[in-house]
Structure formats: C-alpha cells, structure tokens
mmCIF file of C-alpha atoms and ligand atoms in Angstrom:
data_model
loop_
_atom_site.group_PDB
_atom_site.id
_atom_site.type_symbol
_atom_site.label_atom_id
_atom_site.label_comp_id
_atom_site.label_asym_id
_atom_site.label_seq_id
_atom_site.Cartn_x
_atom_site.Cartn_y
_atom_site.Cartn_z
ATOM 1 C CA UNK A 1 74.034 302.334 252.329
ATOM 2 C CA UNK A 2 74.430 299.557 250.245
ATOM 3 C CA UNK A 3 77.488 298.777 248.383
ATOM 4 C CA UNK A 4 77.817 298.534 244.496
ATOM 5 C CA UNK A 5 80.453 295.751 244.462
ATOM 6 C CA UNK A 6 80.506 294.276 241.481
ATOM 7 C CA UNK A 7 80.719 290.447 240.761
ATOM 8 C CA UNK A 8 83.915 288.990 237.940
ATOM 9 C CA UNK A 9 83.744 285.240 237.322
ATOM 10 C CA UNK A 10 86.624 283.814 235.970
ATOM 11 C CA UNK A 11 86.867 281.816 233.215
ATOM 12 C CA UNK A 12 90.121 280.011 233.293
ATOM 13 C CA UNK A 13 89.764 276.986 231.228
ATOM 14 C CA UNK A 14 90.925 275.902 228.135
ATOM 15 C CA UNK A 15 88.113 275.606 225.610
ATOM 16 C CA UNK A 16 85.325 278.057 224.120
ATOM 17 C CA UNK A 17 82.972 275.146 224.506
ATOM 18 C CA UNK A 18 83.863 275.394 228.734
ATOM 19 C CA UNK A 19 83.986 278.733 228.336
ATOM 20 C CA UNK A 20 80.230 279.621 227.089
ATOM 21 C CA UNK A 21 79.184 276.972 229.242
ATOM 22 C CA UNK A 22 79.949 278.833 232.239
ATOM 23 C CA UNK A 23 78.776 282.052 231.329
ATOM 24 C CA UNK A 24 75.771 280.616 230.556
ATOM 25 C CA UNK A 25 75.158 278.753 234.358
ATOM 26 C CA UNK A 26 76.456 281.780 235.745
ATOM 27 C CA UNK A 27 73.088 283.835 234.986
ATOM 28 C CA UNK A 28 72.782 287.446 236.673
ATOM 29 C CA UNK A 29 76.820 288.185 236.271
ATOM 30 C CA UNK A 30 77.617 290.749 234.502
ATOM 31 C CA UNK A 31 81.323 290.498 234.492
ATOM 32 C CA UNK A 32 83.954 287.841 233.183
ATOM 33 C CA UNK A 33 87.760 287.559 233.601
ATOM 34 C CA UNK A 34 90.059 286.116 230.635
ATOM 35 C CA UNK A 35 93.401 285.285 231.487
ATOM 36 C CA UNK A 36 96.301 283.660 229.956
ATOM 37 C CA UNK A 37 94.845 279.977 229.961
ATOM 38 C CA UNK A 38 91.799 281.220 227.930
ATOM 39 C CA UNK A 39 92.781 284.135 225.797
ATOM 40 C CA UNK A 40 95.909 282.219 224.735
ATOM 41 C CA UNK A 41 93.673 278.916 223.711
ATOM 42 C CA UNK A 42 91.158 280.964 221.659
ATOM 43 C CA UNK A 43 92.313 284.522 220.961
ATOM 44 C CA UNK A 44 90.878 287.678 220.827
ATOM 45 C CA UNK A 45 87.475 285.282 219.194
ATOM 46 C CA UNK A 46 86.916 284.270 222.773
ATOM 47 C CA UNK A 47 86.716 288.073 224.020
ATOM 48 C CA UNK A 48 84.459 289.430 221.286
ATOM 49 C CA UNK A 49 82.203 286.243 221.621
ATOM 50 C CA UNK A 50 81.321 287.148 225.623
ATOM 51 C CA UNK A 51 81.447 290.784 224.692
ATOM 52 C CA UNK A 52 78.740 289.541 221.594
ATOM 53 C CA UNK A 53 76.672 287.672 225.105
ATOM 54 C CA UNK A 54 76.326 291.123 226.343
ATOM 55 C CA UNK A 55 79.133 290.669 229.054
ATOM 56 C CA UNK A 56 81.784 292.970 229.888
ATOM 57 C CA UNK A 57 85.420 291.503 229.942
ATOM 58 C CA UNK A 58 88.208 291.894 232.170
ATOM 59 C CA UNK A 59 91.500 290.989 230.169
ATOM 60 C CA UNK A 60 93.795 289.660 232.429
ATOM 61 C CA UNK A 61 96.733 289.656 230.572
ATOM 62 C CA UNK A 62 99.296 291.229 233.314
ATOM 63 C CA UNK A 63 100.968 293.393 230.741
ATOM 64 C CA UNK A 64 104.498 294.260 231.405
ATOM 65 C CA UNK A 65 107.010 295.595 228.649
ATOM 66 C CA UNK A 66 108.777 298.820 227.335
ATOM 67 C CA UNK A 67 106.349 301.837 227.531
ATOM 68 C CA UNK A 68 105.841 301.657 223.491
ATOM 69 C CA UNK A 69 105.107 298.249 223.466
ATOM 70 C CA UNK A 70 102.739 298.361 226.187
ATOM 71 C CA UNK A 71 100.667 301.415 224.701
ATOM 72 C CA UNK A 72 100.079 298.788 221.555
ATOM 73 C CA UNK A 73 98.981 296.276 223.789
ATOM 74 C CA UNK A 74 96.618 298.783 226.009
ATOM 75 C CA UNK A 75 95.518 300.203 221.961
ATOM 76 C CA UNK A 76 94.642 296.305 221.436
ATOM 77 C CA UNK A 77 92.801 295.901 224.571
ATOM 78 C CA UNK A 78 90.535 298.864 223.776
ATOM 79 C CA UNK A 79 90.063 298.404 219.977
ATOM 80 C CA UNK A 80 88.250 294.881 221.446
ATOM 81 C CA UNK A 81 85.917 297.092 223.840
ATOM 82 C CA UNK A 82 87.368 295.125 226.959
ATOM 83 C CA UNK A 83 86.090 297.219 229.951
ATOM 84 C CA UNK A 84 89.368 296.493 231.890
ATOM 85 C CA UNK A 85 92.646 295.301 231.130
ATOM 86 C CA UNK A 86 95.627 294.430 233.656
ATOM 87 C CA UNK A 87 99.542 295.768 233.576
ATOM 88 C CA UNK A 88 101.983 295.481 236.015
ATOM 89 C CA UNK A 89 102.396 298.607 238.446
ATOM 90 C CA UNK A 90 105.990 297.384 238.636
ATOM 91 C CA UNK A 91 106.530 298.321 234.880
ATOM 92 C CA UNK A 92 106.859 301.737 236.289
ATOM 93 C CA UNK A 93 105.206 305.031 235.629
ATOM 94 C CA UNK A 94 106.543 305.585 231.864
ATOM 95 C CA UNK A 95 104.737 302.046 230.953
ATOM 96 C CA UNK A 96 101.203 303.053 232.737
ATOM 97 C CA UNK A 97 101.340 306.918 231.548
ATOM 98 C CA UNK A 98 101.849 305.037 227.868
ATOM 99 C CA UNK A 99 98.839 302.548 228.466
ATOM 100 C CA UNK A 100 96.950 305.638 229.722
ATOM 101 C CA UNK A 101 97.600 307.513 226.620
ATOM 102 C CA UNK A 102 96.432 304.876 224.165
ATOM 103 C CA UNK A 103 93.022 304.309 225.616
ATOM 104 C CA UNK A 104 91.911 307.672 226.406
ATOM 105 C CA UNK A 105 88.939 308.258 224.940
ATOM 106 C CA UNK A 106 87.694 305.334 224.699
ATOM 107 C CA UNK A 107 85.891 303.115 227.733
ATOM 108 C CA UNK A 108 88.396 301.168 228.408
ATOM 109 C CA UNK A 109 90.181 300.954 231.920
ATOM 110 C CA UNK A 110 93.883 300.177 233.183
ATOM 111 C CA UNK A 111 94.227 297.973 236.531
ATOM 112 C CA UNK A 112 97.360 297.496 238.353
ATOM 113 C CA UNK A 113 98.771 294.609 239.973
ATOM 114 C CA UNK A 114 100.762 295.385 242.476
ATOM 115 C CA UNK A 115 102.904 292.543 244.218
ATOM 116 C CA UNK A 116 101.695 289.129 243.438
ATOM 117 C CA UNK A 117 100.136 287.276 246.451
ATOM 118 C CA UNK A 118 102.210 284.038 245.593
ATOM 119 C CA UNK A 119 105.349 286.176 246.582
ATOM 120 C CA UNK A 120 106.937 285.656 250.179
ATOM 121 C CA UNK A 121 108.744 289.147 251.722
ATOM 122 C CA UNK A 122 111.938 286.329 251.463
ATOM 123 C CA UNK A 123 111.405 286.238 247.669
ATOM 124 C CA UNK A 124 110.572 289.486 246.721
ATOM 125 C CA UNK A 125 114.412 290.433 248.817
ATOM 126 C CA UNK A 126 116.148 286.826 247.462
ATOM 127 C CA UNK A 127 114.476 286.852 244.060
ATOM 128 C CA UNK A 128 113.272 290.178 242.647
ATOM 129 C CA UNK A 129 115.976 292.224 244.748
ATOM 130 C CA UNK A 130 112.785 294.270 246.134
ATOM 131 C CA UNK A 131 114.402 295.345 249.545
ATOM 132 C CA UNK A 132 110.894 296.118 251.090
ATOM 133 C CA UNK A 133 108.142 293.697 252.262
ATOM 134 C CA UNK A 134 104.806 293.465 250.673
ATOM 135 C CA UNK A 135 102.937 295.626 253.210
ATOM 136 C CA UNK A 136 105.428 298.732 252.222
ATOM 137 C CA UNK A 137 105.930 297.868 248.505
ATOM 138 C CA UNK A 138 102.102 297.451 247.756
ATOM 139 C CA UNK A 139 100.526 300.778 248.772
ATOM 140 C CA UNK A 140 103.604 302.790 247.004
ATOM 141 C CA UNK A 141 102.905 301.192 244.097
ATOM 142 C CA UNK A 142 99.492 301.859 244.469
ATOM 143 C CA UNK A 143 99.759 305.068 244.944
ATOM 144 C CA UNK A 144 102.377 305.213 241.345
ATOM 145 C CA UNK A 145 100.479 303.732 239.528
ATOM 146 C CA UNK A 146 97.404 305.848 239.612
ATOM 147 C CA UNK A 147 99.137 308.710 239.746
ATOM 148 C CA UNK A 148 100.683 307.605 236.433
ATOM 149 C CA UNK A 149 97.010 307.305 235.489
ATOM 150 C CA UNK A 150 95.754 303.674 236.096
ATOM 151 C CA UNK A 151 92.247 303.720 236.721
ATOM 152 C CA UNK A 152 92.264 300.892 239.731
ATOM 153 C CA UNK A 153 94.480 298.363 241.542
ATOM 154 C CA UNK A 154 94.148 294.248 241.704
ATOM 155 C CA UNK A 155 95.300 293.572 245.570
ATOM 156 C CA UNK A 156 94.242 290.440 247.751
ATOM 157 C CA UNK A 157 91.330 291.132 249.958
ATOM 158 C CA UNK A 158 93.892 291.944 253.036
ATOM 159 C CA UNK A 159 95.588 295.231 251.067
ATOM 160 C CA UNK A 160 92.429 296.617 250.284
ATOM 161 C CA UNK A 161 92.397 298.994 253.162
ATOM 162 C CA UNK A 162 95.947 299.789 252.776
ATOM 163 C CA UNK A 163 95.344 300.706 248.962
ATOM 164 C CA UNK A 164 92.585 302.620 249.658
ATOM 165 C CA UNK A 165 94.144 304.811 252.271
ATOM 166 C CA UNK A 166 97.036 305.218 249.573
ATOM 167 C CA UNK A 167 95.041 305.569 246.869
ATOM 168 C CA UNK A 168 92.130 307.247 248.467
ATOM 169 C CA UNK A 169 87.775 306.381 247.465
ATOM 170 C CA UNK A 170 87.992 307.349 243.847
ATOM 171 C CA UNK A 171 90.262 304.543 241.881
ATOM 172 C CA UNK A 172 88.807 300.741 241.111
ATOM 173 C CA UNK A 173 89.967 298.164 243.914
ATOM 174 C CA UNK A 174 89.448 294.738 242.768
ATOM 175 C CA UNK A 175 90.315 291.697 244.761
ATOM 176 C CA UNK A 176 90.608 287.611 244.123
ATOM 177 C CA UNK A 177 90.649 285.608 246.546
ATOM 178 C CA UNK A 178 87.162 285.881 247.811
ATOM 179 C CA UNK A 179 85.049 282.964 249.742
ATOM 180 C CA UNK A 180 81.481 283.375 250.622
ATOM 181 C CA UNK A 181 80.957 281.417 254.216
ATOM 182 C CA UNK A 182 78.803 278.578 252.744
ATOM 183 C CA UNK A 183 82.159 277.748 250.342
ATOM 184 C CA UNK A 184 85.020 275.617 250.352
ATOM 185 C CA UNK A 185 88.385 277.415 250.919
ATOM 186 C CA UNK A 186 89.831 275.512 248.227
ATOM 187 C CA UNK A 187 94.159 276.851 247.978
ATOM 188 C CA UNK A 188 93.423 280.090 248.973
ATOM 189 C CA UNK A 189 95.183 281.211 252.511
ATOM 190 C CA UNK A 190 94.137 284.785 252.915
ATOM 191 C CA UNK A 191 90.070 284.776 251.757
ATOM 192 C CA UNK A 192 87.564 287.337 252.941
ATOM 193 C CA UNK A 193 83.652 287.030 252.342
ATOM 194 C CA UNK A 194 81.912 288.733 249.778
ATOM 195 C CA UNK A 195 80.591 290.757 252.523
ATOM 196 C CA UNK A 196 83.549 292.053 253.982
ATOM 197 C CA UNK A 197 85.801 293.118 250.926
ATOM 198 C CA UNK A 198 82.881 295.761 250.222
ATOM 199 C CA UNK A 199 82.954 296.702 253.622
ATOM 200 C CA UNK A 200 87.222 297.124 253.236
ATOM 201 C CA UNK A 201 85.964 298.968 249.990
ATOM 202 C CA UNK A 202 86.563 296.609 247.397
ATOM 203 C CA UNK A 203 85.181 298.186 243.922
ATOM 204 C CA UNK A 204 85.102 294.174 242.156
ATOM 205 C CA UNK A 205 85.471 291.408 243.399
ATOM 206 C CA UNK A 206 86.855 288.294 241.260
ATOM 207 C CA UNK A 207 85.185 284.936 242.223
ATOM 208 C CA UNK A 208 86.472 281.473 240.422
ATOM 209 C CA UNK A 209 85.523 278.115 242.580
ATOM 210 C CA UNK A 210 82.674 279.143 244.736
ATOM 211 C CA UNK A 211 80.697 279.513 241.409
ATOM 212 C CA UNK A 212 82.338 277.534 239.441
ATOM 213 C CA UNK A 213 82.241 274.220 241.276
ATOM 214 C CA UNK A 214 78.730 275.192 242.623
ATOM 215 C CA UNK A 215 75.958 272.506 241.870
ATOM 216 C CA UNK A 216 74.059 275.410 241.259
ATOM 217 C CA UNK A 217 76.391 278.305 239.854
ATOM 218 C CA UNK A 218 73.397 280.769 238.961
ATOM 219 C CA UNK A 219 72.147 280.452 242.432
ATOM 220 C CA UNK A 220 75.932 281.056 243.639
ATOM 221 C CA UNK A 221 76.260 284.460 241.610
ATOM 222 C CA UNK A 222 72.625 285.120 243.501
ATOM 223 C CA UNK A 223 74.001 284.330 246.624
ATOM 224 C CA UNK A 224 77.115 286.491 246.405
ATOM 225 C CA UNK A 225 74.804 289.478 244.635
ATOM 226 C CA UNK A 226 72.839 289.364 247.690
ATOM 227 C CA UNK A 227 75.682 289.040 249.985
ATOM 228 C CA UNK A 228 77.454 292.595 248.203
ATOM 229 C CA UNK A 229 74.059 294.362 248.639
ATOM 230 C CA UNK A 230 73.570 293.809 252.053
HETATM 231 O O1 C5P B 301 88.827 279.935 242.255
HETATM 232 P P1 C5P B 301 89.252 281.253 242.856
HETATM 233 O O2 C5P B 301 88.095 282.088 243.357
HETATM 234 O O3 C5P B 301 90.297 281.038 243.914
HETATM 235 O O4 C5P B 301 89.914 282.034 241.650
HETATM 236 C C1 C5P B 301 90.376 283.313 241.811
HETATM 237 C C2 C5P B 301 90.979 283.887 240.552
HETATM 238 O O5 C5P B 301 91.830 284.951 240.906
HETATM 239 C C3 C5P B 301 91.867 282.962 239.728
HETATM 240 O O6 C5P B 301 91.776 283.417 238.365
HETATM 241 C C4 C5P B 301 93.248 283.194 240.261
HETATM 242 O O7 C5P B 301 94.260 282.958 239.325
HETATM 243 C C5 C5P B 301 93.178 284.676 240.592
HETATM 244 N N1 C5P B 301 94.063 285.089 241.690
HETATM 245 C C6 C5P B 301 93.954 284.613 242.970
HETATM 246 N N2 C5P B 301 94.755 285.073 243.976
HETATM 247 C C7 C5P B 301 95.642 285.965 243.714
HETATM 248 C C8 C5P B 301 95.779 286.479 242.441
HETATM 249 C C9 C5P B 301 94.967 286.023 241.432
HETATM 250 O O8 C5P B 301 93.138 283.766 243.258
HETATM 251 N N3 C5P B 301 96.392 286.373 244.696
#
C-alpha cells in the first residue's frame, strides 16, 4: 500500500523576499513550516501571504505558557487558518486541553513536541531536573499529550515507532531530521530517508537542506514525493 506521507519545507530565513522565493522553486509541495526566525521577521503577513499561494502552514511557534495564555495563542493560530500549530507537551495537560478548547471547530490542529533532540539524557537530569532519559520521557508524553487532546506529536525520525506504539495509528507523527540517500547529511546525527520514516509511520515529514540547497529544489520535492509513495 502506498503511504500518504506528506512533504513540510521549511522556511527558516529571514526575509519575505527569501521566503516566496522558496516556495516558489519548491513546486509540487504542499506544505510549509514558519518558525521563530520567519514569523518573528514578518508577522502574521508572512503566514496569510503562503496561505494566499494556496499553501497550508505549519506554525512552529513551540508554544509554552499558562493554560489561558496558551488557549489565546492556539485562538490566534486558528483565526489565521494555519493547518497546524506546535506547543510544548511539557506544558502539561491543563495547557493542551486549553489549546484544544480554543480551536475546536475550526481546522486547525495542535502538535506536540515532546523532548527536544538537542537535549542529552545528562541535561535533561543536570538541567531540566527530568529524572528519566529521553527514550522513557518521550512516549509518556506522547501518550499525555493526546490524551489531553493534541492532534499529533513532532519526534525525530528514531521515536517514531516508540510514539506510535504509545500513541497508537490514529494521531499525526511528524518528524525533522529527514535525508533522502542522494543528500548531504549536513548537522544532523540521527537522519532517516524519506522512505523509511513512512515505513516507521511517520504522518509528515519536515525537510529543510535537501531542498533547500538543491540546484534543483522542485526536482528535490519530486524526488522525495516519489520516494514517500513508493
Ligand atoms: O535542514 P533540515 O532538513 O535539517 O531542517 C530541519 C528542520 O527541522 C529545521 O527547521 C530544524 O530547526 C528542525 N528540527 C530539526 N531537528 C530537530 C528538531 C527540529 O532539524 N530535532
């Protein structure tokens, strides 16, 4: 059967100009990721312009506050159409059921992050006081958060089998750090292929440099498309 894996390019850079540039050599992707770098450059202009291309958005804005702050945010997110939005599962379940609240009825859907990937099991103990290594603290969270009623999780390509045997087939998985073979591994560590984070059961997958820095970046999003249908 093949898999519907989707395809999110990211656009983190620092001008509209950059911005539109991209989506425009990135032809046949349907999907674009605004983070920090971008939104907080341009605003919410930048997210209605590639929602105006006939894109869908993925705000990545990582929110994590008080549970009535957050709901304002998540109202935000889904008053500019965004098709996903990102919180922190760590902000606990009060902060996701809020988030859940304000966009219901509306198409707009919650991820989770879980642990970031840049954490070391010494710095989530030394640091964060988080007396349980990745491997245990990611699929609990997981597992919280869409209980509290996220709609999917953002892991690295290496958890996605352990969120989706916590989580189980129905929620969104959606993973970075994602390198077709014919690409450069750039600063990632832990990379899977296109091919085999929709075999783990990756829902997304969220692909920066291979297109990006591709001479050819339409004929990268082809590649990967091709790749995620085999
Ligand atoms: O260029 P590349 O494909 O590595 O970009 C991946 C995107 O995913 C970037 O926006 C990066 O910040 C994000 N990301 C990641 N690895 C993580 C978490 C997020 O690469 N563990």
């Amino acid at each position: 059967m093949p898999s519907n894996t989707e395809l999110i390019t990211v656009l983190d850079v620092d001008t509209r100009e950059e911005a539109l540039r991209i989506i425009e050599a990135s032809e046949g992707c349907d999907w674009y990721k605004i983070g920090s770098q971008l939104f907080t450059r341009c605003g919410p202009d930048i997210v209605r312009e590639v929602l105006g291309m006939g894109r869908k958005v993925m705000l990545d804005l990582k929110f994590y506050d008080i549970p009535n702050t957050v709901a304002h945010g998540a109202s935000a997110a889904a008053a500019l159409n965004v098709g996903l939005f990102t919180v922190h599962a760590s902000g606990g379940i009060n902060m996701i059921a809020a988030a859940r609240k304000a966009v219901e009825g509306t198409d707009t859907r919650i991820l989770a992050v879980t642990i970031l990937t840049s954490f070391t099991d010494e710095q989530l103990r030394d640091e964060v006081g988080l007396y349980e290594t990745a491997a245990q603290a990611v699929p609990r969270l997981a597992r919280q958060a869409i209980e509290a009623g996220a709609h999917g999780i953002v892991c690295s390509p290496w958890e996605i089998q352990l969120v989706r045997d916590a989580v189980g087939p129905e929620p969104l998985v959606v993973t970075p750090g994602i390198r077709p073979a014919w690409s450069s591994k750039d600063d990632q560590a832990r990379i899977m292929t296109p091919k085999d984070a929709a075999k783990a059961g990756a829902s997304m997958i969220v692909v920066g440099r291979p297109i990006l820095k591709h001479e050819n970046p339409a004929e990268a999003v082809r590649l990967i498309k091709e790749e995620l249908a085999q």
